[in-house]
Amino acid sequence: MKPIAVILSGCGVFDGSEIHESVLTMLSLSKNDVEICFFAPNREQLDVINHINEETNQEKRNIMVESSRISCGKIAPLSSADAKKFSAVIIPGGFGVAKNLSNFAIKGSDCEIDKDLLTFCREIHQQGKPMGLMCIAPVMLPKILNKAVKLTIGNDKKTIAQIEQMGGTHIICSFDDIVVDEDNKVITTPAYMLASSPNEAWQGINKLVKKVIELASR
């Protein structure tokens, strides 16, 4: 089996990748003996948040450099990702998805997707390979695939309305479960949109990873 690409968006729930979700994804892939390759945009992130008081800091940070804190330095620019070399892609959540991988945090249903992420994910999809997205990350799917797709972010009504406005079909889902769009080979789980502990988040994330591996192995 080829490696699975994991796309990060920084380091920290308020301005990058959700660290627990990222590490739990790594743990699940490792327990299934799957090689991981990390990617992130090599550019400045939208903002920098103090995670103690949630205030914005007046400083600049690079998305890939911050993401490398999670991947222990093993990471490459998203622009270099070659879909042919991977069997699937997984994207953890965190506000970095809505700020750095897209501008959903600013534009909502009128959002645009990072051009390198868009190119990579569309190539993965065109090659018939699965994609797993968790937490807030699934909001990008209607724009990435540019067609109707079944997905979940849990049960947040405002976010669901924006997903449906973009053309997605939202399925209510608990933290310990997944939603699978078999036709599009897309797997989603709410993770910390609903989970209140790493153990709760792990239950859905581990199911997602196992399903991604199953679909990638067919």
XYZ file of N, CA and C in Angstrom:
654
model
N 0.844 -1.199 0.000
C 0.000 0.000 0.000
C 0.877 1.246 0.000
N 0.527 2.200 -0.848
C 1.271 3.453 -0.897
C 1.008 4.269 0.375
N 1.862 5.244 0.685
C 1.633 6.081 1.872
C 0.318 6.849 1.780
N -0.147 7.305 2.924
C -1.317 8.187 2.974
C -0.832 9.592 3.304
N -1.310 10.559 2.559
C -0.951 11.959 2.784
C -1.848 12.545 3.876
N -1.236 13.227 4.831
C -1.980 13.942 5.870
C -1.684 15.431 5.694
N -2.750 16.209 5.507
C -2.608 17.644 5.250
C -2.842 18.419 6.537
N -1.839 19.186 6.946
C -1.935 20.003 8.154
C -2.090 21.476 7.791
N -2.578 22.254 8.755
C -2.895 23.668 8.490
C -2.319 24.600 9.549
N -1.266 24.160 10.237
C -0.689 24.931 11.328
C -0.637 24.074 12.584
N -0.502 24.718 13.730
C -0.361 23.967 14.984
C -1.182 24.625 16.092
N -2.356 24.062 16.358
C -3.217 24.598 17.409
C -4.625 24.816 16.919
N -5.597 24.466 17.730
C -6.990 24.434 17.301
C -7.516 25.772 16.793
N -7.046 26.894 17.355
C -7.637 28.188 17.013
C -7.041 28.837 15.772
N -5.862 28.387 15.332
C -5.261 29.004 14.152
C -4.559 28.007 13.238
N -4.693 26.709 13.537
C -4.033 25.685 12.733
C -4.749 24.356 12.846
N -4.002 23.274 12.730
C -4.583 21.937 12.889
C -4.873 21.650 14.356
N -5.980 20.965 14.615
C -6.304 20.522 15.968
C -5.293 19.428 16.325
N -4.508 19.663 17.362
C -3.379 18.783 17.657
C -3.828 17.382 18.057
N -4.847 17.263 18.902
C -5.319 15.933 19.302
C -5.774 15.135 18.074
N -6.548 15.774 17.208
C -7.044 15.084 16.014
C -5.887 14.644 15.127
N -4.891 15.491 14.997
C -3.733 15.165 14.164
C -2.968 13.984 14.740
N -2.720 14.012 16.048
C -1.958 12.940 16.687
C -2.752 11.634 16.704
N -4.044 11.710 16.935
C -4.867 10.500 16.919
C -4.917 9.891 15.522
N -4.917 10.736 14.512
C -4.831 10.247 13.130
C -3.512 9.518 12.908
N -2.424 10.126 13.376
C -1.108 9.508 13.265
C -1.070 8.174 14.001
N -1.647 8.135 15.189
C -1.655 6.911 15.989
C -2.409 5.794 15.270
N -3.576 6.122 14.749
C -4.382 5.110 14.070
C -3.678 4.594 12.820
N -3.089 5.489 12.039
C -2.364 5.058 10.843
C -1.167 4.199 11.224
N -0.462 4.597 12.280
C 0.702 3.836 12.738
C 0.309 2.448 13.215
N -0.803 2.351 13.949
C -1.259 1.057 14.454
C -1.651 0.127 13.299
N -1.969 0.717 12.151
C -2.321 -0.074 10.973
C -1.154 -0.194 9.992
N 0.049 0.176 10.469
C 1.280 0.016 9.684
C 1.239 0.747 8.345
N 0.650 1.946 8.363
C 0.570 2.758 7.152
C 1.596 3.889 7.233
N 2.366 4.053 6.191
C 3.329 5.152 6.136
C 2.592 6.477 5.936
N 3.043 7.513 6.643
C 2.408 8.830 6.577
C 3.373 9.823 5.949
N 2.844 10.671 5.062
C 3.597 11.801 4.529
C 2.808 13.071 4.821
N 3.465 14.035 5.464
C 2.798 15.266 5.868
C 3.049 16.385 4.858
N 1.990 17.171 4.634
C 2.081 18.333 3.755
C 1.345 19.508 4.392
N 1.768 20.709 4.028
C 1.081 21.928 4.460
C 1.447 23.050 3.494
N 0.600 24.055 3.363
C 0.961 25.205 2.528
C 2.199 25.911 3.088
N 3.102 26.267 2.213
C 4.318 26.964 2.630
C 4.130 28.475 2.445
N 3.336 29.038 3.330
C 3.063 30.475 3.288
C 2.586 30.940 4.658
N 2.392 32.225 4.786
C 1.990 32.806 6.067
C 0.553 32.409 6.423
N 0.327 32.065 7.687
C -1.035 31.737 8.119
C -1.838 33.019 8.347
N -3.159 32.876 8.373
C -4.037 34.050 8.454
C -3.791 34.869 9.705
N -3.723 34.194 10.857
C -3.495 34.903 12.110
C -2.816 33.981 13.109
N -2.427 34.540 14.234
C -1.791 33.772 15.309
C -2.575 34.030 16.588
N -3.080 32.973 17.200
C -3.953 33.093 18.362
C -3.261 32.615 19.624
N -3.361 33.415 20.686
C -2.921 32.992 22.008
C -3.935 31.956 22.504
N -3.496 30.715 22.697
C -4.436 29.649 23.033
C -4.856 29.649 24.506
N -4.295 30.551 25.294
C -4.733 30.687 26.682
C -5.945 31.609 26.783
N -5.861 32.768 26.108
C -6.957 33.749 26.209
C -7.697 33.960 24.894
N -7.274 33.255 23.839
C -7.888 33.312 22.505
C -7.798 34.684 21.862
N -6.837 35.507 22.303
C -6.618 36.810 21.682
C -5.648 36.674 20.512
N -5.784 37.578 19.534
C -4.920 37.561 18.368
C -3.581 38.219 18.685
N -2.505 37.526 18.364
C -1.157 38.074 18.553
C -0.725 38.838 17.311
N 0.032 39.882 17.501
C 0.525 40.668 16.376
C 1.868 40.100 15.909
N 1.816 38.941 15.302
C 3.014 38.315 14.766
C 2.642 37.496 13.544
N 3.651 37.057 12.819
C 3.431 36.292 11.598
C 4.086 34.919 11.746
N 3.406 33.896 11.285
C 3.959 32.551 11.322
C 3.658 31.829 10.008
N 4.550 30.905 9.659
C 4.413 30.131 8.430
C 3.627 28.845 8.714
N 2.671 28.539 7.866
C 1.802 27.378 8.079
C 2.602 26.073 8.124
N 3.517 25.903 7.186
C 4.275 24.653 7.135
C 5.239 24.532 8.317
N 5.875 25.627 8.683
C 6.793 25.604 9.816
C 6.041 25.251 11.101
N 4.864 25.849 11.287
C 4.068 25.543 12.474
C 3.572 24.092 12.440
N 3.159 23.627 11.268
C 2.684 22.245 11.132
C 3.784 21.246 11.456
N 5.019 21.618 11.180
C 6.142 20.710 11.423
C 6.332 20.417 12.906
N 5.752 21.243 13.779
C 5.782 20.956 15.214
C 5.036 19.648 15.504
N 3.979 19.403 14.746
C 3.181 18.188 14.926
C 3.864 16.985 14.277
N 4.448 17.207 13.121
C 5.034 16.103 12.349
C 6.497 15.848 12.694
N 7.002 16.530 13.729
C 8.413 16.386 14.150
C 9.384 16.714 13.017
N 9.016 17.719 12.241
C 9.899 18.225 11.196
C 9.758 17.544 9.856
N 9.098 16.404 9.805
C 8.968 15.658 8.549
C 7.741 16.156 7.788
N 7.962 17.120 6.900
C 6.846 17.732 6.181
C 7.360 18.351 4.892
N 6.483 18.487 3.917
C 6.844 19.075 2.630
C 5.781 20.080 2.207
N 6.120 21.003 1.316
C 5.123 21.964 0.822
C 3.976 21.243 0.118
N 2.784 21.690 0.364
C 1.607 21.085 -0.274
C 1.707 21.152 -1.792
N 2.361 22.187 -2.285
C 2.516 22.344 -3.736
C 3.307 21.212 -4.367
N 4.082 20.471 -3.558
C 4.912 19.378 -4.089
C 4.219 18.023 -4.042
N 3.028 17.949 -3.466
C 2.332 16.672 -3.312
C 1.890 16.114 -4.665
N 2.247 14.868 -4.926
C 1.919 14.189 -6.176
C 0.912 13.070 -5.876
N -0.303 13.234 -6.329
C -1.374 12.297 -5.994
C -1.048 10.860 -6.392
N -0.271 10.674 -7.442
C 0.045 9.320 -7.908
C 0.853 8.530 -6.872
N 1.511 9.216 -5.951
C 2.381 8.562 -4.976
C 1.652 8.143 -3.704
N 0.345 8.436 -3.627
C -0.388 8.184 -2.389
C -1.642 7.355 -2.643
N -2.048 6.630 -1.610
C -3.243 5.796 -1.733
C -4.480 6.500 -1.197
N -4.294 7.626 -0.467
C -5.433 8.359 0.109
C -4.919 9.654 0.720
N -5.846 10.483 1.152
C -5.501 11.712 1.868
C -6.429 11.856 3.065
N -5.887 12.343 4.179
C -6.672 12.621 5.384
C -6.372 14.048 5.834
N -7.425 14.768 6.224
C -7.267 16.149 6.680
C -7.892 16.303 8.064
N -7.073 16.477 9.113
C -7.614 16.777 10.448
C -8.265 18.162 10.457
N -9.032 18.413 11.536
C -9.717 19.692 11.643
C -8.898 20.749 12.357
N -9.601 21.691 12.981
C -8.970 22.858 13.562
C -9.312 24.079 12.723
N -9.289 25.258 13.340
C -9.662 26.475 12.625
C -8.712 26.793 11.476
N -7.512 26.172 11.474
C -6.604 26.367 10.352
C -7.208 25.914 9.036
N -8.094 24.939 9.078
C -8.797 24.497 7.872
C -9.614 25.648 7.289
N -10.302 26.377 8.174
C -11.185 27.462 7.750
C -10.452 28.781 7.536
N -9.172 28.824 7.965
C -8.392 30.058 7.832
C -7.241 29.934 6.846
N -6.631 28.756 6.776
C -5.410 28.572 5.996
C -5.567 27.646 4.796
N -6.369 26.591 4.943
C -6.629 25.699 3.808
C -7.788 26.211 2.958
N -8.558 27.108 3.537
C -9.650 27.775 2.836
C -9.868 29.112 3.527
N -10.824 29.886 3.028
C -11.208 31.120 3.732
C -12.650 31.026 4.223
N -13.049 29.803 4.594
C -14.406 29.580 5.091
C -14.706 30.445 6.318
N -13.706 30.688 7.166
C -13.904 31.493 8.375
C -14.325 32.922 8.036
N -13.942 33.381 6.854
C -14.249 34.751 6.438
C -15.446 34.798 5.494
N -15.478 33.886 4.531
C -16.475 33.963 3.460
C -17.602 32.938 3.569
N -17.523 32.030 4.522
C -18.597 31.049 4.673
C -18.826 30.255 3.402
N -20.077 30.169 2.972
C -20.429 29.367 1.802
C -19.863 29.911 0.498
N -19.339 31.140 0.514
C -18.681 31.710 -0.669
C -17.174 31.462 -0.639
N -16.744 30.548 0.205
C -15.309 30.336 0.432
C -14.593 29.810 -0.813
N -13.282 30.023 -0.791
C -12.393 29.473 -1.810
C -11.412 28.532 -1.111
N -10.928 27.541 -1.842
C -10.018 26.535 -1.302
C -8.598 26.845 -1.763
N -7.627 26.622 -0.876
C -6.224 26.772 -1.254
C -5.979 26.044 -2.570
N -5.345 26.718 -3.523
C -5.230 26.173 -4.883
C -4.448 24.864 -4.927
N -3.417 24.739 -4.092
C -2.636 23.497 -4.089
C -3.428 22.345 -3.477
N -4.213 22.644 -2.437
C -5.073 21.614 -1.851
C -6.137 21.185 -2.845
N -6.712 22.151 -3.532
C -7.752 21.864 -4.519
C -7.210 20.947 -5.611
N -6.043 21.282 -6.129
C -5.433 20.474 -7.185
C -5.143 19.061 -6.705
N -4.521 18.948 -5.536
C -4.141 17.637 -5.007
C -5.364 16.768 -4.738
N -6.361 17.317 -4.043
C -7.546 16.526 -3.689
C -8.351 16.130 -4.921
N -8.428 17.005 -5.900
C -9.156 16.645 -7.124
C -8.441 15.538 -7.887
N -7.121 15.561 -7.865
C -6.368 14.482 -8.515
C -6.545 13.168 -7.761
N -6.522 13.222 -6.429
C -6.787 12.030 -5.619
C -8.157 11.457 -5.977
N -9.156 12.322 -6.045
C -10.525 11.890 -6.352
C -10.621 11.323 -7.763
N -9.991 11.983 -8.731
C -10.043 11.513 -10.121
C -9.378 10.155 -10.280
N -8.406 9.864 -9.415
C -7.718 8.572 -9.454
C -8.457 7.496 -8.658
N -9.648 7.845 -8.141
C -10.474 6.870 -7.435
C -9.979 6.512 -6.055
N -9.232 7.422 -5.421
C -8.674 7.179 -4.096
C -9.501 7.884 -3.028
N -9.565 7.332 -1.821
C -10.433 7.903 -0.781
C -9.839 9.129 -0.091
N -10.759 9.918 0.468
C -10.401 11.085 1.259
C -11.118 11.003 2.596
N -10.393 11.275 3.683
C -10.985 11.320 5.009
C -10.824 12.709 5.604
N -11.909 13.300 6.041
C -11.866 14.642 6.614
C -12.634 14.651 7.926
N -12.122 15.389 8.910
C -12.731 15.373 10.237
C -12.970 16.767 10.771
N -13.854 16.848 11.774
C -14.145 18.109 12.462
C -14.734 19.107 11.465
N -14.133 20.293 11.313
C -14.650 21.317 10.415
C -14.192 21.108 8.973
N -13.179 20.251 8.766
C -12.604 20.071 7.427
C -13.621 19.679 6.349
N -14.647 18.877 6.659
C -15.596 18.491 5.605
C -16.336 19.657 4.944
N -16.336 20.845 5.554
C -17.023 21.979 4.903
C -16.421 22.278 3.541
N -15.172 21.879 3.321
C -14.515 22.166 2.046
C -14.961 21.241 0.919
N -15.567 20.111 1.260
C -15.827 19.073 0.257
C -16.702 19.512 -0.918
N -17.817 20.249 -0.683
C -18.613 20.644 -1.849
C -17.825 21.487 -2.849
N -16.912 22.324 -2.349
C -16.094 23.155 -3.245
C -14.965 22.343 -3.875
N -14.394 21.413 -3.120
C -13.313 20.585 -3.658
C -13.820 19.697 -4.786
N -14.926 18.993 -4.549
C -15.444 18.050 -5.537
C -16.343 18.712 -6.571
N -16.874 19.878 -6.220
C -17.752 20.627 -7.136
C -18.961 19.804 -7.572
N -19.495 19.028 -6.607
C -20.697 18.242 -6.875
C -21.298 17.820 -5.545
N -22.468 17.241 -5.596
C -23.145 16.803 -4.376
C -22.321 15.720 -3.691
N -22.164 15.844 -2.379
C -21.387 14.871 -1.620
C -21.980 14.750 -0.224
N -22.075 13.514 0.288
C -22.573 13.280 1.643
C -21.438 13.452 2.635
N -21.732 14.157 3.743
C -20.682 14.424 4.728
C -21.310 14.773 6.068
N -20.443 14.900 7.099
C -20.918 15.325 8.404
C -19.908 16.254 9.065
N -20.421 17.192 9.861
C -19.593 17.958 10.789
C -20.199 17.840 12.191
N -21.165 16.924 12.328
C -21.820 16.731 13.617
C -23.257 17.182 13.575
N -23.556 18.300 14.272
C -24.956 18.757 14.308
C -25.095 20.279 14.426
N -24.023 21.035 14.136
C -24.085 22.498 14.239
C -24.949 23.080 13.115
N -26.080 23.682 13.485
C -27.081 24.103 12.497
C -26.558 25.163 11.538
N -25.808 26.130 12.048
C -25.306 27.204 11.185
C -24.344 26.665 10.134
N -23.447 25.796 10.564
C -22.479 25.222 9.627
C -23.169 24.301 8.637
N -24.142 23.542 9.109
C -24.911 22.662 8.218
C -25.596 23.474 7.120
N -26.177 24.605 7.487
C -26.858 25.461 6.505
C -25.883 25.938 5.425
N -24.672 26.275 5.829
C -23.673 26.736 4.860
C -23.217 25.594 3.958
N -23.074 24.414 4.520
C -22.714 23.239 3.718
C -23.774 22.970 2.665
N -25.021 23.000 3.079
C -26.115 22.722 2.151
C -26.252 23.818 1.099
N -25.914 25.049 1.478
C -25.930 26.149 0.510
C -24.868 25.934 -0.572
N -23.768 25.278 -0.202
C -22.713 24.974 -1.169
C -23.030 23.739 -2.007
N -24.098 23.020 -1.654
C -24.488 21.850 -2.432
C -24.189 20.522 -1.780
N -23.683 20.551 -0.546
C -23.409 19.312 0.164
C -24.659 18.734 0.798
N -24.642 17.435 1.069
C -25.727 16.765 1.771
C -25.227 16.387 3.154
N -25.751 17.059 4.174
C -25.243 16.830 5.524
C -26.019 15.727 6.233
N -25.278 14.857 6.935
C -25.857 13.779 7.719
C -25.492 14.007 9.184
N -26.486 14.072 10.062
C -26.224 14.202 11.495
C -25.452 12.967 11.967
N -24.430 13.184 12.795
C -23.567 12.078 13.194
C -22.997 12.346 14.577
N -22.829 11.310 15.379
C -22.251 11.446 16.712
C -20.723 11.366 16.640
N -20.071 11.743 17.721
C -18.613 11.794 17.758
C -17.955 10.438 17.510
N -18.672 9.358 17.805
C -18.078 8.021 17.719
C -18.406 7.294 16.422
N -18.875 8.042 15.432
C -19.292 7.396 14.192
C -18.742 8.153 12.980
N -18.982 7.605 11.805
C -18.526 8.207 10.561
C -19.666 8.245 9.553
N -19.527 9.097 8.562
C -20.428 9.112 7.414
C -19.597 8.764 6.186
N -20.057 7.784 5.429
C -19.322 7.315 4.258
C -20.132 7.602 2.996
N -19.529 8.339 2.071
C -20.094 8.525 0.739
C -19.362 7.540 -0.167
N -19.968 6.380 -0.373
C -19.325 5.306 -1.127
C -19.050 5.719 -2.570
N -19.964 6.466 -3.178
C -19.797 6.856 -4.580
C -18.575 7.747 -4.772
N -18.358 8.645 -3.825
C -17.243 9.586 -3.942
C -16.008 9.179 -3.145
N -16.115 8.049 -2.414
C -15.022 7.571 -1.559
C -14.573 8.659 -0.578
N -15.542 9.224 0.111
C -15.291 10.276 1.102
C -15.799 9.802 2.454
N -14.955 9.928 3.473
C -15.309 9.529 4.835
C -15.138 10.731 5.747
N -16.142 11.024 6.575
C -16.076 12.169 7.479
C -16.528 11.775 8.881
N -16.033 12.511 9.878
C -16.425 12.289 11.271
C -16.376 13.614 12.020
N -17.244 13.827 13.021
C -17.295 15.120 13.709
C -16.074 15.448 14.564
N -15.419 14.414 15.133
C -14.279 14.637 16.027
C -14.625 15.713 17.057
N -13.760 16.741 17.184
C -13.974 17.734 18.244
C -15.076 18.744 17.952
N -15.790 18.595 16.864
C -17.027 19.360 16.714
C -18.030 18.899 17.767
N -17.868 17.645 18.239
C -18.759 17.086 19.262
C -18.017 16.424 20.414
N -16.865 15.868 20.148
C -16.130 15.137 21.189
C -15.692 16.079 22.308
N -15.638 15.543 23.530
C -15.233 16.337 24.686
C -13.960 15.807 25.334
N -13.325 14.811 24.706
C -12.097 14.245 25.245
C -11.357 13.534 24.124
N -10.047 13.301 24.304
C -9.311 12.540 23.287
C -9.900 11.156 23.048
N -10.392 10.511 24.108
C -10.984 9.187 23.957
C -12.222 9.222 23.066
N -13.054 10.235 23.261
C -14.238 10.357 22.409
C -13.837 10.654 20.965
N -12.894 11.563 20.770
C -12.447 11.899 19.422
C -11.833 10.687 18.725
N -11.074 9.896 19.483
C -10.407 8.711 18.939
C -11.397 7.743 18.313
N -12.571 7.597 18.906
C -13.517 6.585 18.434
C -13.937 6.833 16.992
N -14.279 8.055 16.673
C -14.654 8.368 15.292
C -13.456 8.421 14.361
N -12.345 8.991 14.851
C -11.147 9.117 14.014
C -10.606 7.742 13.633
N -10.568 6.822 14.585
C -10.065 5.480 14.291
C -10.957 4.769 13.269
N -12.268 4.957 13.388
C -13.186 4.382 12.389
C -12.921 4.986 11.018
N -12.706 6.299 10.989
C -12.437 6.983 9.719
C -11.171 6.431 9.079
N -10.107 6.337 9.860
C -8.839 5.853 9.320
C -8.979 4.428 8.792
N -9.637 3.575 9.548
C -9.813 2.185 9.107
C -10.618 2.104 7.807
N -11.624 2.964 7.673
C -12.432 2.961 6.453
C -11.635 3.503 5.278
N -10.834 4.522 5.511
C -9.976 5.044 4.448
C -9.041 3.951 3.952
N -8.430 3.226 4.885
C -7.513 2.145 4.513
C -8.256 1.039 3.746
N -9.453 0.699 4.216
C -10.254 -0.330 3.537
C -10.542 0.059 2.086
N -10.988 1.295 1.889
C -11.323 1.751 0.534
C -10.069 1.870 -0.328
N -8.970 2.286 0.285
C -7.717 2.434 -0.469
C -7.154 1.074 -0.886
N -7.533 0.023 -0.163
C -6.993 -1.312 -0.413
C -7.804 -2.102 -1.436
N -8.943 -1.571 -1.815
C -9.805 -2.322 -2.742
C -9.197 -2.360 -4.160
